[in-house]
CSV table of C-alpha atoms and ligand atoms in Angstrom, one decimal:
chain,number,residue,atom,x,y,z
U,1,UNK,CA,0.0,0.0,0.0
U,2,UNK,CA,1.4,3.5,-0.8
U,3,UNK,CA,1.8,6.3,1.6
U,4,UNK,CA,-1.0,8.3,0.0
U,5,UNK,CA,-3.6,5.7,1.0
U,6,UNK,CA,-2.6,5.4,4.6
U,7,UNK,CA,-4.8,7.0,7.2
U,8,UNK,CA,-3.0,9.5,9.4
U,9,UNK,CA,-4.2,8.5,12.9
U,10,UNK,CA,-3.1,11.8,14.4
U,11,UNK,CA,-6.1,13.7,13.1
U,12,UNK,CA,-8.8,11.2,14.2
U,13,UNK,CA,-11.1,12.1,17.0
U,14,UNK,CA,-12.5,9.3,19.2
U,15,UNK,CA,-15.4,8.5,17.0
U,16,UNK,CA,-13.3,8.4,13.8
U,17,UNK,CA,-10.7,6.3,15.5
U,18,UNK,CA,-13.4,3.9,16.6
U,19,UNK,CA,-14.7,3.7,13.0
U,20,UNK,CA,-11.1,3.1,11.8
U,21,UNK,CA,-10.6,0.2,14.1
U,22,UNK,CA,-14.0,-1.3,13.4
U,23,UNK,CA,-13.1,-1.1,9.7
U,24,UNK,CA,-10.0,-3.3,10.2
U,25,UNK,CA,-12.0,-5.7,12.4
U,26,UNK,CA,-10.6,-4.6,15.8
U,27,UNK,CA,-12.3,-3.9,19.1
U,28,UNK,CA,-13.5,-0.4,19.9
U,29,UNK,CA,-11.1,-0.1,23.0
U,30,UNK,CA,-8.2,0.0,20.6
U,31,UNK,CA,-9.3,3.6,19.8
U,32,UNK,CA,-8.8,4.9,23.3
U,33,UNK,CA,-5.5,3.0,23.7
U,34,UNK,CA,-4.1,4.5,20.5
U,35,UNK,CA,-5.4,8.0,21.4
U,36,UNK,CA,-3.5,7.8,24.6
U,37,UNK,CA,-0.3,6.7,23.0
U,38,UNK,CA,-0.5,9.4,20.4
U,39,UNK,CA,-1.6,12.4,22.4
U,40,UNK,CA,-0.6,11.7,26.0
U,41,UNK,CA,2.6,9.9,25.4
U,42,UNK,CA,3.6,11.6,22.2
U,43,UNK,CA,4.4,8.4,20.5
U,44,UNK,CA,4.9,8.4,16.7
U,45,UNK,CA,6.1,4.8,16.2
U,46,UNK,CA,3.7,1.9,16.3
U,47,UNK,CA,6.3,-0.3,17.9
U,48,UNK,CA,6.2,1.8,21.0
U,49,UNK,CA,2.6,0.9,21.5
U,50,UNK,CA,3.4,-2.0,23.8
U,51,UNK,CA,-0.2,-2.9,24.7
U,52,UNK,CA,-1.0,-3.7,21.1
U,53,UNK,CA,0.0,-7.2,19.8
U,54,UNK,CA,2.9,-7.5,17.5
U,55,UNK,CA,0.6,-8.5,14.7
U,56,UNK,CA,-1.7,-5.6,15.2
U,57,UNK,CA,1.2,-3.2,15.1
U,58,UNK,CA,2.4,-4.7,11.8
U,59,UNK,CA,-1.1,-4.4,10.4
U,60,UNK,CA,-1.2,-0.7,11.5
U,61,UNK,CA,2.1,0.0,9.8
U,62,UNK,CA,0.5,-1.3,6.5
U,63,UNK,CA,-2.7,0.8,6.6
U,64,UNK,CA,-2.0,3.8,8.8
U,65,UNK,CA,0.7,6.3,9.7
U,66,UNK,CA,1.5,8.9,12.3
U,67,UNK,CA,2.6,11.9,10.4
U,68,UNK,CA,3.4,15.4,11.7
U,69,UNK,CA,4.6,18.5,10.0
U,70,UNK,CA,8.3,19.2,9.9
U,71,UNK,CA,9.9,21.9,12.1
U,72,UNK,CA,11.8,24.4,10.0
U,73,UNK,CA,12.2,27.2,12.4
U,74,UNK,CA,12.2,27.5,16.1
U,75,UNK,CA,12.5,31.0,17.6
U,76,UNK,CA,12.5,32.2,21.2
U,77,UNK,CA,11.6,35.8,22.2
U,78,UNK,CA,13.3,37.6,25.0
U,79,UNK,CA,10.0,37.3,26.9
U,80,UNK,CA,9.9,33.5,26.6
U,81,UNK,CA,7.4,33.4,23.7
U,82,UNK,CA,8.3,30.6,21.2
U,83,UNK,CA,7.4,30.7,17.6
U,84,UNK,CA,7.7,27.8,15.2
U,85,UNK,CA,7.4,27.5,11.5
U,86,UNK,CA,6.1,24.1,10.4
U,87,UNK,CA,6.4,22.8,6.9
U,88,UNK,CA,3.5,20.9,5.5
U,89,UNK,CA,3.8,18.1,2.9
U,90,UNK,CA,2.8,20.4,0.0
U,91,UNK,CA,5.6,22.8,0.8
U,92,UNK,CA,3.4,25.4,2.5
U,93,UNK,CA,4.4,26.5,6.0
U,94,UNK,CA,2.4,27.6,9.0
U,95,UNK,CA,3.2,29.4,12.2
U,96,UNK,CA,2.4,28.4,15.8
U,97,UNK,CA,3.1,30.4,18.9
U,98,UNK,CA,3.5,29.4,22.5
U,99,UNK,CA,3.0,32.1,25.1
U,100,UNK,CA,4.1,31.1,28.6
U,101,UNK,CA,2.7,32.9,31.6
U,102,UNK,CA,3.0,32.3,35.4
U,103,UNK,CA,0.0,30.0,35.7
U,104,UNK,CA,-0.6,28.8,32.2
U,105,UNK,CA,0.9,28.1,28.8
U,106,UNK,CA,-1.1,29.2,25.8
U,107,UNK,CA,-0.7,27.7,22.4
U,108,UNK,CA,-1.8,29.9,19.4
U,109,UNK,CA,-2.7,27.5,16.6
U,110,UNK,CA,-3.3,28.1,12.9
U,111,UNK,CA,-6.3,26.7,11.1
U,112,UNK,CA,-5.6,27.6,7.4
U,113,UNK,CA,-2.7,28.2,5.1
U,114,UNK,CA,-3.0,32.0,4.8
U,115,UNK,CA,-6.4,33.6,5.1
U,116,UNK,CA,-9.0,34.7,2.7
U,117,UNK,CA,-10.7,37.3,4.8
U,118,UNK,CA,-8.6,40.2,3.8
U,119,UNK,CA,-8.8,42.2,7.0
U,120,UNK,CA,-7.1,45.4,6.3
U,121,UNK,CA,-4.9,45.6,9.4
U,122,UNK,CA,-3.7,41.9,9.4
U,123,UNK,CA,-0.4,40.7,7.8
U,124,UNK,CA,-1.7,37.2,7.3
U,125,UNK,CA,-4.3,38.7,4.9
U,126,UNK,CA,-1.4,40.0,2.8
U,127,UNK,CA,-0.2,36.5,2.3
U,128,UNK,CA,-3.4,35.5,0.6
U,129,UNK,CA,-5.1,32.2,1.0
U,130,UNK,CA,-4.0,28.8,-0.1
U,131,UNK,CA,-6.0,26.0,1.6
U,132,UNK,CA,-7.6,24.6,4.7
U,133,UNK,CA,-5.5,22.7,7.1
U,134,UNK,CA,-6.5,19.1,7.8
U,135,UNK,CA,-7.4,18.0,11.3
U,136,UNK,CA,-4.1,16.2,11.6
U,137,UNK,CA,-2.2,19.4,10.6
U,138,UNK,CA,-4.2,21.4,13.3
U,139,UNK,CA,-3.7,18.9,16.1
U,140,UNK,CA,-0.2,18.3,14.9
U,141,UNK,CA,0.7,21.8,16.1
U,142,UNK,CA,-0.3,20.8,19.6
U,143,UNK,CA,1.4,17.4,19.3
U,144,UNK,CA,4.6,19.1,18.2
U,145,UNK,CA,4.5,21.9,20.7
U,146,UNK,CA,4.3,19.3,23.5
U,147,UNK,CA,7.3,17.5,22.1
U,148,UNK,CA,9.4,20.7,21.5
U,149,UNK,CA,8.5,22.1,24.9
U,150,UNK,CA,9.8,18.8,26.4
U,151,UNK,CA,6.6,17.5,28.0
U,152,UNK,CA,7.3,14.2,29.8
U,153,UNK,CA,5.4,11.3,28.2
U,154,UNK,CA,2.2,11.0,30.2
U,155,UNK,CA,3.4,13.9,32.4
U,156,UNK,CA,1.9,17.3,33.4
U,157,UNK,CA,0.5,19.6,30.8
U,158,UNK,CA,2.8,22.3,29.5
U,159,UNK,CA,0.1,23.6,27.1
U,160,UNK,CA,-2.8,24.4,29.4
U,161,UNK,CA,-4.8,26.6,27.0
U,162,UNK,CA,-5.3,26.6,23.2
U,163,UNK,CA,-6.4,29.6,21.2
U,164,UNK,CA,-7.4,29.2,17.5
U,165,UNK,CA,-6.0,32.7,16.8
U,166,UNK,CA,-3.2,31.9,14.5
U,167,UNK,CA,-3.4,32.1,10.7
U,168,UNK,CA,-6.7,31.6,9.1
U,169,UNK,CA,-10.4,31.8,9.9
U,170,UNK,CA,-11.3,28.7,11.9
U,171,UNK,CA,-15.0,28.8,11.1
U,172,UNK,CA,-14.2,28.7,7.4
U,173,UNK,CA,-12.6,25.3,8.0
U,174,UNK,CA,-15.3,24.0,10.2
U,175,UNK,CA,-15.1,20.2,9.9
U,176,UNK,CA,-11.3,19.9,10.4
U,177,UNK,CA,-11.3,22.5,13.2
U,178,UNK,CA,-14.1,20.7,15.1
U,179,UNK,CA,-12.4,17.3,14.8
U,180,UNK,CA,-9.2,18.8,16.1
U,181,UNK,CA,-11.0,20.5,19.0
U,182,UNK,CA,-12.7,17.2,19.8
U,183,UNK,CA,-9.1,15.8,20.3
U,184,UNK,CA,-8.1,18.7,22.5
U,185,UNK,CA,-11.1,18.1,24.7
U,186,UNK,CA,-11.0,14.3,24.6
U,187,UNK,CA,-10.2,12.7,28.0
U,188,UNK,CA,-8.0,10.1,26.4
U,189,UNK,CA,-6.0,12.8,24.5
U,190,UNK,CA,-5.3,16.3,25.8
U,191,UNK,CA,-8.3,16.5,28.2
U,192,UNK,CA,-8.6,20.3,28.1
U,193,UNK,CA,-11.8,21.8,29.4
U,194,UNK,CA,-14.0,23.8,27.0
U,195,UNK,CA,-13.1,27.0,28.9
U,196,UNK,CA,-9.5,26.4,28.0
U,197,UNK,CA,-10.0,26.1,24.2
U,198,UNK,CA,-10.9,29.4,22.6
U,199,UNK,CA,-12.0,29.8,19.0
U,200,UNK,CA,-11.5,33.3,17.6
U,201,UNK,CA,-13.7,34.3,14.7
U,202,UNK,CA,-14.3,37.3,12.5
U,203,UNK,CA,-17.9,36.4,12.6
U,204,UNK,CA,-19.0,33.6,10.2
U,205,UNK,CA,-22.6,33.6,11.5
U,206,UNK,CA,-24.1,30.4,10.2
U,207,UNK,CA,-21.0,28.4,11.3
U,208,UNK,CA,-21.2,30.0,14.7
U,209,UNK,CA,-24.7,28.8,15.1
U,210,UNK,CA,-23.6,25.3,14.1
U,211,UNK,CA,-20.7,25.4,16.5
U,212,UNK,CA,-22.9,26.1,19.5
U,213,UNK,CA,-24.7,22.8,19.0
U,214,UNK,CA,-21.6,20.7,18.2
U,215,UNK,CA,-18.7,21.9,20.3
U,216,UNK,CA,-19.3,25.1,22.3
U,217,UNK,CA,-15.8,26.0,23.3
U,218,UNK,CA,-14.9,29.5,24.6
U,219,UNK,CA,-15.5,32.2,22.0
U,220,UNK,CA,-13.5,35.3,21.0
U,221,UNK,CA,-15.0,37.6,18.4
U,222,UNK,CA,-12.9,40.0,16.3
U,223,UNK,CA,-15.1,43.0,16.5
U,224,UNK,CA,-12.8,46.0,15.9
U,225,UNK,CA,-15.5,48.4,14.9
U,226,UNK,CA,-18.9,49.4,16.2
U,227,UNK,CA,-20.4,50.7,12.9
U,228,UNK,CA,-21.0,48.7,9.8
U,229,UNK,CA,-19.4,51.2,7.5
U,230,UNK,CA,-16.1,51.0,9.3
U,231,UNK,CA,-16.3,47.3,10.0
U,232,UNK,CA,-17.0,46.6,6.3
U,233,UNK,CA,-13.6,48.2,5.7
U,234,UNK,CA,-11.6,46.6,8.5
U,235,UNK,CA,-13.2,43.2,8.5
U,236,UNK,CA,-14.8,42.7,5.0
U,237,UNK,CA,-16.8,39.6,6.0
U,238,UNK,CA,-19.0,42.1,7.8
U,239,UNK,CA,-20.6,42.9,4.4
U,240,UNK,CA,-22.0,39.4,4.4
U,241,UNK,CA,-22.8,39.2,8.1
U,242,UNK,CA,-23.3,42.7,9.5
U,243,UNK,CA,-22.9,43.7,13.2
U,244,UNK,CA,-26.6,43.2,14.1
U,245,UNK,CA,-26.6,39.5,12.8
U,246,UNK,CA,-23.3,38.9,14.5
U,247,UNK,CA,-24.5,40.2,17.8
U,248,UNK,CA,-27.6,38.0,17.7
U,249,UNK,CA,-25.5,34.9,16.9
U,250,UNK,CA,-23.2,35.8,19.8
U,251,UNK,CA,-26.1,36.2,22.2
U,252,UNK,CA,-27.4,32.8,21.1
U,253,UNK,CA,-24.0,31.2,21.7
U,254,UNK,CA,-24.0,31.9,25.4
U,255,UNK,CA,-25.6,29.6,27.9
U,256,UNK,CA,-28.8,30.9,29.4
U,257,UNK,CA,-27.5,30.6,32.9
U,258,UNK,CA,-25.0,33.4,32.1
U,259,UNK,CA,-22.0,31.6,33.5
U,260,UNK,CA,-20.0,32.2,30.3
U,261,UNK,CA,-19.0,35.2,28.5
U,262,UNK,CA,-17.7,36.3,25.1
U,263,UNK,CA,-14.3,37.8,24.6
U,264,UNK,CA,-14.4,40.7,22.2
U,265,UNK,CA,-11.2,41.6,20.4
U,266,UNK,CA,-10.7,45.2,19.4
U,267,UNK,CA,-7.5,46.3,17.7
U,268,UNK,CA,-6.6,49.9,18.5
U,269,UNK,CA,-5.9,51.8,15.3
U,270,UNK,CA,-4.9,55.5,15.7
U,271,UNK,CA,-7.6,57.8,14.4
U,272,UNK,CA,-9.7,55.0,12.9
U,273,UNK,CA,-11.7,53.2,15.7
U,274,UNK,CA,-10.3,54.7,18.9
U,275,UNK,CA,-12.4,57.7,19.8
U,276,UNK,CA,-14.4,58.1,23.0
U,277,UNK,CA,-17.5,57.9,21.0
U,278,UNK,CA,-16.5,54.5,19.7
U,279,UNK,CA,-16.0,53.4,23.2
U,280,UNK,CA,-19.4,54.6,24.3
U,281,UNK,CA,-21.0,52.9,21.3
U,282,UNK,CA,-19.3,49.7,22.2
U,283,UNK,CA,-20.7,49.9,25.7
U,284,UNK,CA,-24.2,50.2,24.1
U,285,UNK,CA,-23.6,47.3,21.7
U,286,UNK,CA,-22.5,45.0,24.5
U,287,UNK,CA,-25.4,45.8,26.8
U,288,UNK,CA,-26.9,42.7,28.2
U,289,UNK,CA,-24.2,40.3,26.9
U,290,UNK,CA,-21.8,38.9,29.5
U,291,UNK,CA,-18.5,40.2,28.0
U,292,UNK,CA,-14.9,40.7,28.3
U,293,UNK,CA,-13.1,43.1,26.0
U,294,UNK,CA,-9.5,42.6,24.9
U,295,UNK,CA,-8.0,45.8,23.5
U,296,UNK,CA,-5.2,44.8,21.2
U,297,UNK,CA,-2.5,47.4,20.5
U,298,UNK,CA,-2.1,47.3,16.7
U,299,UNK,CA,1.0,45.4,15.7
U,300,UNK,CA,2.6,46.9,12.7
U,301,UNK,CA,4.0,45.1,9.7
U,302,UNK,CA,5.8,46.2,6.5
U,303,UNK,CA,3.7,48.5,4.2
U,304,UNK,CA,0.7,48.9,6.5
U,305,UNK,CA,-1.2,52.1,6.4
U,306,UNK,CA,-2.2,51.9,10.1
U,307,UNK,CA,-0.6,53.1,13.3
U,308,UNK,CA,-1.2,52.0,16.9
U,309,UNK,CA,-3.2,54.3,19.1
U,310,UNK,CA,-1.1,56.0,21.7
U,311,UNK,CA,-1.1,54.7,25.3
U,312,UNK,CA,-3.2,57.6,26.6
U,313,UNK,CA,-6.0,57.0,24.0
U,314,UNK,CA,-6.0,53.3,24.8
U,315,UNK,CA,-6.3,54.0,28.5
U,316,UNK,CA,-9.1,56.5,28.0
U,317,UNK,CA,-11.0,54.0,25.8
U,318,UNK,CA,-10.4,51.3,28.3
U,319,UNK,CA,-11.7,53.4,31.2
U,320,UNK,CA,-14.9,54.2,29.5
U,321,UNK,CA,-15.6,50.5,29.2
U,322,UNK,CA,-14.5,49.7,32.8
U,323,UNK,CA,-16.6,52.5,34.2
U,324,UNK,CA,-19.6,51.0,32.4
U,325,UNK,CA,-18.9,47.7,34.2
U,326,UNK,CA,-17.3,45.8,31.4
U,327,UNK,CA,-14.2,43.7,32.2
U,328,UNK,CA,-11.5,45.2,29.8
U,329,UNK,CA,-7.9,44.4,29.5
U,330,UNK,CA,-5.3,45.8,27.1
U,331,UNK,CA,-3.5,42.8,25.7
U,332,UNK,CA,0.2,42.8,26.4
U,333,UNK,CA,2.1,42.4,23.2
U,334,UNK,CA,4.2,39.2,23.4
U,335,UNK,CA,7.0,38.0,21.2
U,336,UNK,CA,7.2,41.2,19.2
U,337,UNK,CA,11.0,40.7,18.6
U,338,UNK,CA,10.3,37.5,16.7
U,339,UNK,CA,7.2,38.7,14.8
U,340,UNK,CA,5.0,36.4,16.9
U,341,UNK,CA,2.4,39.0,17.9
U,342,UNK,CA,-1.3,39.1,16.8
U,343,UNK,CA,-1.6,39.8,13.1
U,344,UNK,CA,2.1,39.3,12.4
U,345,UNK,CA,2.0,35.6,11.5
U,346,UNK,CA,3.1,35.2,8.0
U,347,UNK,CA,4.0,31.6,7.3
U,348,UNK,CA,4.9,30.7,3.8
U,349,UNK,CA,2.0,30.5,1.5
U,350,UNK,CA,2.6,29.2,-2.0
U,351,UNK,CA,0.3,29.5,-5.0
U,352,UNK,CA,-2.2,32.0,-3.7
U,353,UNK,CA,-4.9,31.0,-6.1
U,354,UNK,CA,-7.8,31.9,-3.9
U,355,UNK,CA,-6.5,35.2,-2.8
U,356,UNK,CA,-9.6,37.4,-2.9
U,357,UNK,CA,-12.4,37.8,-0.4
U,358,UNK,CA,-15.1,37.1,-2.9
U,359,UNK,CA,-13.8,33.5,-3.2
U,360,UNK,CA,-15.0,32.8,0.3
U,361,UNK,CA,-18.4,32.2,-1.2
U,362,UNK,CA,-17.1,29.4,-3.4
U,363,UNK,CA,-14.5,28.0,-1.1
U,364,UNK,CA,-16.5,27.4,2.1
U,365,UNK,CA,-19.3,24.9,2.5
U,366,UNK,CA,-20.5,25.7,6.0
U,367,UNK,CA,-22.8,28.6,5.1
G,1,SAH,N1,-9.5,34.8,11.8
G,1,SAH,C1,-9.7,34.8,13.2
G,1,SAH,C2,-8.5,34.4,14.0
G,1,SAH,C3,-7.1,35.0,13.6
G,1,SAH,S1,-6.6,36.6,14.1
G,1,SAH,C4,-10.3,36.1,13.7
G,1,SAH,O1,-10.5,37.0,12.9
G,1,SAH,O2,-10.6,36.2,14.9
G,1,SAH,C5,-6.4,36.7,15.8
G,1,SAH,C6,-6.7,38.1,16.3
G,1,SAH,O3,-5.6,39.0,16.0
G,1,SAH,C7,-7.9,38.7,15.7
G,1,SAH,O4,-8.7,39.4,16.6
G,1,SAH,C8,-7.3,39.7,14.7
G,1,SAH,O5,-8.2,40.7,14.3
G,1,SAH,C9,-6.1,40.2,15.4
G,1,SAH,N2,-5.2,40.9,14.6
G,1,SAH,C10,-4.9,40.7,13.3
G,1,SAH,N3,-4.0,41.6,12.8
G,1,SAH,C11,-3.6,42.3,13.9
G,1,SAH,C12,-2.6,43.3,14.1
G,1,SAH,N4,-1.8,43.7,13.0
G,1,SAH,N5,-2.4,43.9,15.3
G,1,SAH,C13,-3.2,43.4,16.3
G,1,SAH,N6,-4.1,42.5,16.2
G,1,SAH,C14,-4.3,41.9,15.0
């Protein structure tokens, strides 16, 4: 059997793994055994799976593989942030960032090669869009991070939180992202709680509605503007799903008992979206929605037309929100010296055939 036809077990959630073993005439419990080997012990060689019989291991080598992207760059920032460039089989490359803090370690994961959304303040947009990542390429980033950060096999977590805030729009790659998140949450794999896995979206409303029913992880929404005319310009998908529809979908996403809240991301662009009036309108917009606002100082990149708001303006904006009772933080920029900050992930996108925003309509199936 050739490599092409082998199943990459890394990207299979429990259900798919169960179906795979049923398909080769094996008992269902093999699925949980293999999930543990792969994701808790970081094993990539079937011969290390010592509770599988020798004959089963040989059979697995014939029909399956454990295949991860290749590490082509590993950078460490002065503040401890790590950034990796991973090469995929087709020659494209993606970036993944690890942000260590006192009590947690957050991995920022990419979901697509490039991005089709064309947000005007994001450097990933300038790379154009190439393709969706497979579930094994998404979970492979977490698998590799554990290895590169030296997690002991079966030992304590080093990655305690995952944010889907790297390259790409996760809700435009719905199926693969949901399978990968299943594995993050799976007890026999990474066993992260739903509160510790955050999906960040620019607001693909129909997919958001589906996500609520399927895998309601923590949600971050890239708002960035409180008026449709401005949001159309900054986050062009707003033309398709305007603010009103987005807010309604977000309200629906939350549990009725109000235990959860939505994180709103708001990039601070000097003279564009940072006035006191913007802040007051934001307060109005969020009325009645349990919310936390993350103000993100704009991270510049070559040839951008924007500048970051000054510290005083950001503070004034933040205080208006805080005085209205909204939890608001200004996100600390991490990993700036290695271009690992929000919106600076570039990767290496080849063959940008689907570069333009209008192609979203043809390249996504979820809406
Ligand atoms: N497509 C998803 C996730 C990727 S972007 C989304 O839109 O949410 C992760 C966050 O970084 C988003 O809030 C995005 O708007 C923000 N961002 C993008 N470019 C930025 C920049 N240059 N400076 C600061 N934040 C940026």
